[in-house]
XYZ file of C-alpha atoms in Angstrom:
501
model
C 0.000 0.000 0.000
C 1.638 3.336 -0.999
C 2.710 5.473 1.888
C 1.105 9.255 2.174
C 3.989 10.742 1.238
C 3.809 8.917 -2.186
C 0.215 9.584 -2.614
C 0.899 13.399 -2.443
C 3.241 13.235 -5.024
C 1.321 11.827 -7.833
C -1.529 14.101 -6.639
C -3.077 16.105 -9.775
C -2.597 19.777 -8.726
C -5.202 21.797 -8.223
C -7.022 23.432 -11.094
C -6.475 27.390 -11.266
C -9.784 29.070 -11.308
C -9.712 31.996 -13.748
C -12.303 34.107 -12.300
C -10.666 34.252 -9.341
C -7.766 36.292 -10.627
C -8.971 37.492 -13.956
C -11.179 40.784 -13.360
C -12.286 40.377 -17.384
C -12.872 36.657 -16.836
C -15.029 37.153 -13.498
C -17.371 39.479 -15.405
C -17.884 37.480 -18.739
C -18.905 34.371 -16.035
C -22.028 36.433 -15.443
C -23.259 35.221 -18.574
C -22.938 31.768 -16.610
C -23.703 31.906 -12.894
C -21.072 34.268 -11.952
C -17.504 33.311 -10.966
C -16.475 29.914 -9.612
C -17.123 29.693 -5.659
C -15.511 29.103 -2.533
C -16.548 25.342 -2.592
C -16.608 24.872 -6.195
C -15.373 21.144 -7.031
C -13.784 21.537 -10.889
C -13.084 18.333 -13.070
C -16.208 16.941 -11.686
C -19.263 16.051 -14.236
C -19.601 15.771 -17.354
C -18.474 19.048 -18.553
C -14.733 18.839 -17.749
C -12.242 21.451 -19.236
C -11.197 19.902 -22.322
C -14.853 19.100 -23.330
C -15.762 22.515 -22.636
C -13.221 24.128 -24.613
C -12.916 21.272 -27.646
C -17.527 22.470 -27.761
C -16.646 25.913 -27.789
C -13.986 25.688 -30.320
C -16.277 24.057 -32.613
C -18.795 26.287 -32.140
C -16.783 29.128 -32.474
C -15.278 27.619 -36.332
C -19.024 27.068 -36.791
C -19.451 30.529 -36.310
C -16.742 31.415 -38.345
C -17.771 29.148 -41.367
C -20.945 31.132 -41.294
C -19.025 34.146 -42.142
C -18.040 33.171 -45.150
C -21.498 31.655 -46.455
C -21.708 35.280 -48.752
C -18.801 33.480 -50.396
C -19.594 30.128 -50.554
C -23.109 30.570 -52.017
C -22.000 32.882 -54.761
C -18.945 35.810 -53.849
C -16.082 33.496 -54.816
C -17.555 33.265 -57.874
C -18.992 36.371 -59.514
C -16.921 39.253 -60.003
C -13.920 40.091 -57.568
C -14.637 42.861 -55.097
C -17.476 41.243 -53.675
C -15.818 38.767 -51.925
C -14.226 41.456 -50.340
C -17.109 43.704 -49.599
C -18.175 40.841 -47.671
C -14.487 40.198 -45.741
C -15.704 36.234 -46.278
C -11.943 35.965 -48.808
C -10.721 32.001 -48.901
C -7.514 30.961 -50.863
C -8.745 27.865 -50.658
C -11.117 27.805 -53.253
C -9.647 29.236 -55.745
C -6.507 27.529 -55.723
C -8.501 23.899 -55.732
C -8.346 25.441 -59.615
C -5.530 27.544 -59.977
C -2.820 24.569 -58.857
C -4.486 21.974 -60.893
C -5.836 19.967 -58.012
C -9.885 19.758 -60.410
C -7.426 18.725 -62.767
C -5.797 15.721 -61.001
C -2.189 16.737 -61.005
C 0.220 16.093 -58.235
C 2.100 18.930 -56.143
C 5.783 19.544 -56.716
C 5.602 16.555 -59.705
C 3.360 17.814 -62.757
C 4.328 21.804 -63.693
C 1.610 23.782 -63.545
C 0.236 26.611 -66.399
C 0.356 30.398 -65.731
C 2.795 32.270 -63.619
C 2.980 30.113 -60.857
C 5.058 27.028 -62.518
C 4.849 24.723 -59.009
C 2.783 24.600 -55.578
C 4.405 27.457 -53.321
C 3.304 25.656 -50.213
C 5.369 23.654 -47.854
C 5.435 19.800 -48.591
C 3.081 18.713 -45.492
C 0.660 21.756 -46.532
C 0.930 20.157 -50.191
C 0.183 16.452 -48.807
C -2.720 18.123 -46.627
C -4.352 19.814 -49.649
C -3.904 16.897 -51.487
C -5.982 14.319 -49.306
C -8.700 17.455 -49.166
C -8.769 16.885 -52.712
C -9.024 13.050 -52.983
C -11.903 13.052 -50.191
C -13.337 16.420 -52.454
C -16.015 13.178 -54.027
C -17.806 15.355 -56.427
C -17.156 13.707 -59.716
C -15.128 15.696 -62.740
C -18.398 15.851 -64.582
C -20.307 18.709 -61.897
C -19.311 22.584 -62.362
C -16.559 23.711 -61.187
C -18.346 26.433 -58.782
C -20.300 23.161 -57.244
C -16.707 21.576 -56.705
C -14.554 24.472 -55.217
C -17.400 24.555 -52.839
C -16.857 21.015 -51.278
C -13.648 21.397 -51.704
C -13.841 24.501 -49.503
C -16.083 22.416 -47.195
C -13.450 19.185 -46.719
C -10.623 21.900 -45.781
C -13.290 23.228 -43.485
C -14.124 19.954 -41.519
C -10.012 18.971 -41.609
C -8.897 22.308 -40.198
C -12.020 22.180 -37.485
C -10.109 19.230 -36.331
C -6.537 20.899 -36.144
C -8.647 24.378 -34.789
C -9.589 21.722 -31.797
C -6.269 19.924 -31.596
C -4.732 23.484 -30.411
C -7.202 24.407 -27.922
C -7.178 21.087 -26.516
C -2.879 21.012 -26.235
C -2.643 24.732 -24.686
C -5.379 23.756 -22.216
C -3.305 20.444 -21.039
C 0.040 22.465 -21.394
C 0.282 23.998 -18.294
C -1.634 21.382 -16.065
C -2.804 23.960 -13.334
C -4.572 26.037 -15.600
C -6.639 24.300 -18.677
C -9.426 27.307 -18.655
C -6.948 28.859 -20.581
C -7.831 26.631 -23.533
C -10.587 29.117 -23.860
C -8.510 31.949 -25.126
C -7.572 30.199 -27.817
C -11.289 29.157 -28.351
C -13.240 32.386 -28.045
C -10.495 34.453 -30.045
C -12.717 36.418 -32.789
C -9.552 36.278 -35.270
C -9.361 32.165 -35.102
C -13.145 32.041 -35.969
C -12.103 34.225 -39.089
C -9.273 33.341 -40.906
C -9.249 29.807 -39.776
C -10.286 28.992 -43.732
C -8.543 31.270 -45.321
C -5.666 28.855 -45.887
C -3.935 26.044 -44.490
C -1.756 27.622 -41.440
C -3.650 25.160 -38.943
C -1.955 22.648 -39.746
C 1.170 23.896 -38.852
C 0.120 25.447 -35.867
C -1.801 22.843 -34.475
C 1.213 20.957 -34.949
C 3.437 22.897 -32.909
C 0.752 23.065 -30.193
C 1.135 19.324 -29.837
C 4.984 20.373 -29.971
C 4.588 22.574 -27.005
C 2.397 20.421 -25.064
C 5.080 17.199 -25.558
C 7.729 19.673 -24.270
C 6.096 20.401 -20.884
C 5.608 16.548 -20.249
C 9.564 15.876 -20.697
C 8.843 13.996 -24.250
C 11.618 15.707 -25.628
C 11.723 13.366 -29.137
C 8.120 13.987 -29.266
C 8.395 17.696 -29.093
C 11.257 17.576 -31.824
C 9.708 15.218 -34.203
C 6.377 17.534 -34.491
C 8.404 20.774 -34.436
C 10.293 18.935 -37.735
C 6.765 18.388 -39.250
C 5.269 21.485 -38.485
C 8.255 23.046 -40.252
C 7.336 20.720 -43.252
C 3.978 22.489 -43.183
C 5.300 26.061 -42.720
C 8.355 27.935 -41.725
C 7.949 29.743 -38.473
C 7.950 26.465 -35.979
C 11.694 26.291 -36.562
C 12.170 29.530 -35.355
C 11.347 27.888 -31.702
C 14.174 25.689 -31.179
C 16.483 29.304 -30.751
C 14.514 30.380 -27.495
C 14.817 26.785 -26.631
C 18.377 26.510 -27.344
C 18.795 29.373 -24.935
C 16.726 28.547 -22.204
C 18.644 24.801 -22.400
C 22.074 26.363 -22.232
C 21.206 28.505 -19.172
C 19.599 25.371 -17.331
C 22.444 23.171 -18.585
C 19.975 20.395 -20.311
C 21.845 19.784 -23.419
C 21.071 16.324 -23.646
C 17.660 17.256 -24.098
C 18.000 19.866 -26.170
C 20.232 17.810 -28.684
C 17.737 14.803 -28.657
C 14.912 17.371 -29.574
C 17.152 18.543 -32.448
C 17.412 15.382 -34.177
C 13.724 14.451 -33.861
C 13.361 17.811 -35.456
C 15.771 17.239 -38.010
C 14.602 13.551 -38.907
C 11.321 14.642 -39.254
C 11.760 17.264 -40.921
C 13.850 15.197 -43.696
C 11.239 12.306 -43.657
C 9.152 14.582 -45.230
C 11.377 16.382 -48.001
C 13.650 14.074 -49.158
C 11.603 12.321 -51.174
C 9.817 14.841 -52.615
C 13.267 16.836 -52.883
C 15.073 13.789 -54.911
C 12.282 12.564 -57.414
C 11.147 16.709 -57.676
C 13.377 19.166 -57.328
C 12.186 21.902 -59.370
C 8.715 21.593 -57.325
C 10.342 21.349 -53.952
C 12.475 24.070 -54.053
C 9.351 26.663 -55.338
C 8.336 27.215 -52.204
C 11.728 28.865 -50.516
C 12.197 30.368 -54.264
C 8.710 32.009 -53.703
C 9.786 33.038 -50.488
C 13.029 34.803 -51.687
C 11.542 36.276 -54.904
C 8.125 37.449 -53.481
C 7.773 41.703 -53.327
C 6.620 44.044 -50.522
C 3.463 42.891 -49.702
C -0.030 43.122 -47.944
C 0.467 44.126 -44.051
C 4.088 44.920 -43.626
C 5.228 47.774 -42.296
C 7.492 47.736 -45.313
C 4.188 48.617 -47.746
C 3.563 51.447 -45.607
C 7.078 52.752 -46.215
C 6.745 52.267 -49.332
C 2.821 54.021 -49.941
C 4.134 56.736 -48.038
C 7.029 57.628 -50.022
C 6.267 56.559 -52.908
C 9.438 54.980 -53.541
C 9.552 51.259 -54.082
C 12.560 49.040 -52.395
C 14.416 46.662 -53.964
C 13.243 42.934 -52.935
C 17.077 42.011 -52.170
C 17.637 45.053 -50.161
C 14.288 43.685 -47.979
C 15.509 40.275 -47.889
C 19.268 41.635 -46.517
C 17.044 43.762 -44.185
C 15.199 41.347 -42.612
C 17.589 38.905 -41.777
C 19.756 41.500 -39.904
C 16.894 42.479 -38.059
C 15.779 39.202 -37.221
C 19.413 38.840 -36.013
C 19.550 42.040 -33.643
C 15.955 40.813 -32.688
C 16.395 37.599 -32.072
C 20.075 38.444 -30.253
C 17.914 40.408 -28.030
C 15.668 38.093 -26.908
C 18.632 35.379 -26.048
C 20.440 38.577 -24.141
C 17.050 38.767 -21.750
C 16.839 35.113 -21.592
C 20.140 35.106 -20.109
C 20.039 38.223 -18.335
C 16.662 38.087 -16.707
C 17.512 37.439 -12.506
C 14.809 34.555 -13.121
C 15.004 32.438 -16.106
C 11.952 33.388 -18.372
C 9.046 30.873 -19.625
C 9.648 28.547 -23.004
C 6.118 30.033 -23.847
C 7.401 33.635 -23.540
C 10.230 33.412 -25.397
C 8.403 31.581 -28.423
C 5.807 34.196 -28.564
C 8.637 36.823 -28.802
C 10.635 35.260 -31.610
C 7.374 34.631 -33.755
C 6.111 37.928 -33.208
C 10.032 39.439 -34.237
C 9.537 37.348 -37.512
C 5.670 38.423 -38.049
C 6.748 41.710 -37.341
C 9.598 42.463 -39.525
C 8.828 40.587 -42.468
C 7.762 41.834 -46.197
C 4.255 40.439 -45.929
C 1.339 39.599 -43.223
C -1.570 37.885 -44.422
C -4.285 37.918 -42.394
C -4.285 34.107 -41.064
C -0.495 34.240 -39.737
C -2.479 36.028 -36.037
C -3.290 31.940 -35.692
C 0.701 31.394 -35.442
C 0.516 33.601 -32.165
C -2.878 32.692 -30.547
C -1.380 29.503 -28.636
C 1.707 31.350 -27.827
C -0.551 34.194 -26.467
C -2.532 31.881 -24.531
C 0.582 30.625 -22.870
C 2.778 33.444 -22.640
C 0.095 35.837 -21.491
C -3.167 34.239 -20.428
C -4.872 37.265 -19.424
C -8.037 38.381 -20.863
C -7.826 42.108 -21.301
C -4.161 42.091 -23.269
C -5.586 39.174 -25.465
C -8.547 41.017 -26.082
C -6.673 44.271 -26.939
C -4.374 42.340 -29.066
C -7.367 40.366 -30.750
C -9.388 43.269 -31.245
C -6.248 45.289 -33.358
C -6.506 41.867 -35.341
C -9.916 42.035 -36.305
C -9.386 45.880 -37.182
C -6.510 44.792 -39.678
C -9.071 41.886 -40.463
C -11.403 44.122 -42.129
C -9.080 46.464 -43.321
C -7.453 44.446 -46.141
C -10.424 43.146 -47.410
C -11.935 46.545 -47.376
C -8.825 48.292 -48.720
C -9.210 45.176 -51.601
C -12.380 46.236 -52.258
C -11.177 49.474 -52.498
C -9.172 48.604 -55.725
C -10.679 45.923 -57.250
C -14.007 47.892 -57.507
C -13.001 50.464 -60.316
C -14.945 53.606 -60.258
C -17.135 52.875 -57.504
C -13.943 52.966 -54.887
C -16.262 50.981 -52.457
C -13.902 50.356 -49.459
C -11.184 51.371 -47.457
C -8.950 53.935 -49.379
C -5.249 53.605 -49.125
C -4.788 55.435 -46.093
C -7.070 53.897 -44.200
C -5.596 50.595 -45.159
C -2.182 52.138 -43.559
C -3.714 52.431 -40.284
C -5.114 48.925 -40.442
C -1.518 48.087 -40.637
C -0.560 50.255 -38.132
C -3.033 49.132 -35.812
C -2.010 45.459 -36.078
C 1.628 46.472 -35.041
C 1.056 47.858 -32.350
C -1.650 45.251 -30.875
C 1.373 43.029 -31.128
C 3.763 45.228 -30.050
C 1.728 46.098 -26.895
C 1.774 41.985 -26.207
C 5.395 41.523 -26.455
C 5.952 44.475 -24.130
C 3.277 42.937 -21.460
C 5.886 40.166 -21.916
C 8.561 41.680 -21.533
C 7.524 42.972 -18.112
C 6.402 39.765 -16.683
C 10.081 38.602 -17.510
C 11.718 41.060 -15.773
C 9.029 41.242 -13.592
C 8.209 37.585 -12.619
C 5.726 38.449 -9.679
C 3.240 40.405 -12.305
C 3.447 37.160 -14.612
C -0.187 35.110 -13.689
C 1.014 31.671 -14.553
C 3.680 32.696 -11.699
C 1.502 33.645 -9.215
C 1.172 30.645 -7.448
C 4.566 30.053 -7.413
C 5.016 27.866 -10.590
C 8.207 28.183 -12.371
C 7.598 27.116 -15.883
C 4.499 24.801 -16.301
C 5.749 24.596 -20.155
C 9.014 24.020 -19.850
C 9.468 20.140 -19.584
C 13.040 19.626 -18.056
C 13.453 23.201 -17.566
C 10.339 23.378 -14.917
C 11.991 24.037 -11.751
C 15.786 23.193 -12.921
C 18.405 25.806 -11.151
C 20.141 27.907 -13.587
C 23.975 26.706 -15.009
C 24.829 30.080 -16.964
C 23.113 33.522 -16.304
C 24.172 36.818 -17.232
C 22.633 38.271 -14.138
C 21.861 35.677 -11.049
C 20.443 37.910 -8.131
C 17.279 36.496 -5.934
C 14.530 38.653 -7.075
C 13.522 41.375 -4.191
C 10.036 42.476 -3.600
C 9.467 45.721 -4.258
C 10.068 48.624 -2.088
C 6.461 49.346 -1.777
C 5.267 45.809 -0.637
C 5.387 44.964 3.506
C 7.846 42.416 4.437
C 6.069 39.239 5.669
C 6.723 38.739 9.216
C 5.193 35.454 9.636
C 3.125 32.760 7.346
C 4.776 30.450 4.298
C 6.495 31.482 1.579
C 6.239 30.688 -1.988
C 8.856 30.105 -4.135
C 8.827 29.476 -7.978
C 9.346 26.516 -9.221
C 7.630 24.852 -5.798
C 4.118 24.915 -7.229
C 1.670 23.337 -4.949
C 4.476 23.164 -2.267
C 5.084 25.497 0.528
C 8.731 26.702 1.626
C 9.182 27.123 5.350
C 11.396 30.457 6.624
């Protein structure tokens, strides 16, 4: 029979109630009863967590697939600016046509007509659209319009899935605290460019990534970070925070084993595809490389407002030395900071330094950051400021399209307008990182801190003692809080356990 002591330990911690230390969180409850209470017993019935937030995810996609019904019944398909009077724009659609998938040819393999000579996507993103097409069961015979429409629909239902796969892994991330599942669940800008194009897939991917990190399933963690790369860039871009965070803590053996599940994956994936189809393999980093100044960077509004265009090399050479300084800055505060700051904040940093200084932001790439939001700053009124700059550059581009697709009539969003759109959505994400900031160098303002966690997403890192820190000082309260004469303290990193003086 297993002693107390060894009871205690395998004890699931106690869930975190977010109404009790969420002021916007406590008032939306009204809608429900009102906040959690005193005795409340959580986990208990049928409506646990997970099955809250995997119903309200689907009903928020729902929602969102509603949205676009101005499209799907006839907007895609008559004219072009009224599919952006409406805001209900899908690439998917259109490109069931425009990269030969009505016509049966295979991605990266058969060369397509027009400009566009290969798939630009990623290989898993190509595989992904691929099986959409094979379960798309209309026959070749039926329009077209009656085809890109259950085409639309099979994305729909396969990103649902991936839409509930992320809620599901940030709620389980950090054990202590699955309500925050429901950010990612109730944020307006998931339910709207969800079906815009295939980014899910990747990011529901790394999700899974995140959540196998905080168990201490360190090949796990690598081998999706390796396929989520195969679906889209950006996830790579994790393993430098992670790098950093494993060289202060000393865990290099964990960090190295995560590298070559990355790696392996990652190659799984390409090499074939690179070998027997070059050409179509390499389109998408060509694509990449090649593409201009685009929708939603703050280099278009340099460029409206001079007047002046900029040489696509001179971007490219740009961005990679600020993604340097950037992302040299981030590792310099990871090191630096007197406590060693959350895998989750660091993540959401380094994706919002690429999102930020890069030549184009299309209006799906917010989904890249709403799990790292959720985990890096689970508080309601930041994610709601953030969210709500979102929707604002949301509607802007498709407003600012209709603008100048719709000749004469100029119905929309004139240029201007569209450049405070922009505008807007940098600083929503600015404002994030900042919060972030703070709660790094200010650990005690951080909530997943504040009951003395140290880093419910950080696997082996969770509680490890620092190795190598620029900067290793105790943190100090501050000069206007009482010293505690008597009672426990809490230390971070001791979650659920209590220090004695």
């Amino acid at each position: 029979m297993p002693s107390a002591e060894d009871t205690s330990v395998h004890q699931e911690p106690s869930v975190v109630p977010p109404t009790r230390q969420d002021e916007i969180a406590a008032a939306g409850s009204e809608l429900i009863g009102g906040p959690a209470g005193r005795w409340a017993r959580f986990g208990s019935g049928p409506l646990t967590p997970l099955r809250v937030i995997a119903l309200v995810t689907i009903g928020m996609f729902a929602l969102g697939m509603v949205q676009k019904l101005p499209c799907y019944n006839w907007a895609w398909f008559r004219g072009t600016s009224s599919q952006y009077t409406h805001a209900c724009y899908s690439d998917i659609p259109h490109l069931f046509v425009g990269r030969g998938f009505a016509d049966g040819l295979v991605p990266y393999f058969d060369r397509l007509g027009g400009d566009m000579a290969y798939l630009e996507y990623p290989v898993l993103t190509g595989l992904f659209m691929q099986v959409a097409s094979w379960l798309t069961l209309t026959p070749a015979s039926d329009p077209v319009q009656q085809r890109e429409q259950m085409y639309w629909m099979v994305n729909a239902g396969m990103l649902m899935i991936c839409a509930v796969v992320v809620a599901l892994c940030v709620a389980r991330t950090h054990r202590r605290r699955p309500w925050d599942g429901l950010l990612v669940a109730l944020a307006p800008a998931l339910a709207l460019t969800a079906t815009i194009n295939w980014d899910l897939l990747a990011v529901a991917l790394t999700a899974a990534a995140m959540l196998m990190w905080s168990r201490g399933r360190n090949l796990a963690f690598g081998v999706l970070i390796g396929l989520a790369t195969a679906a889209k860039l950006y996830p790579v871009l994790l393993l430098g925070p992670l790098l950093v965070l494993c060289w202060r803590a000393g865990k290099w053996r964990a960090y190295g084993v995560a590298l070559l599940g990355a790696a392996a994956a990652w190659l799984l994936v390409n090499v074939p595809v690179m070998a027997y189809a070059p050409e179509g393999w390499k389109k998408f980093y060509t694509f990449s490389q090649e593409r201009q100044i685009d929708y939603g960077s703050f280099w278009l509004v340099i460029t409206q407002r001079t007047g002046r265009p900029i040489d696509v090399s001179t971007v490219n050479t740009a961005f990679v030395l600020m993604m340097i300084v950037l992302c040299a800055g981030i590792a310099g505060l990871a090191l630096a900071a007197r406590h060693r700051p959350r895998f989750a904040q660091l993540a959401f940093l380094v994706v919002a330094a690429f999102i930020l200084t890069n030549k184009v932001y299309s209006p799906q790439y917010v989904l890249w950051l709403i799990p790292l939001a959720a985990l890096a700053r689970p508080r309601w009124r930041d994610f709601l400021v953030w969210q709500a700059c979102e929707v604002a550059y949301f509607l802007g581009i498709w407003f600012y399209l209709a603008y100048t697709t719709s000749g004469d009539k100029h119905q929309g969003l004139p240029q201007e307008g569209y450049q405070v759109a922009i505008i807007l959505h940098l600083l929503g994400t600015l404002y994030l990182c900042a919060v972030i900031v703070r709660d790094i160098l200010r650990p005690e303002r951080d909530p997943v801190r504040h009951d003395g966690s140290d880093d419910p997403s950080g696997g082996v890192l969770d509680g490890a003692p620092d190795r190598t820190a620029l900067l290793q000082v105790r943190p100090h309260p501050s000069r206007n809080t009482a010293p505690a004469v008597e009672g426990p303290r809490v230390e971070w990193g001791t979650a659920g356990r209590v220090a004695s003086d």
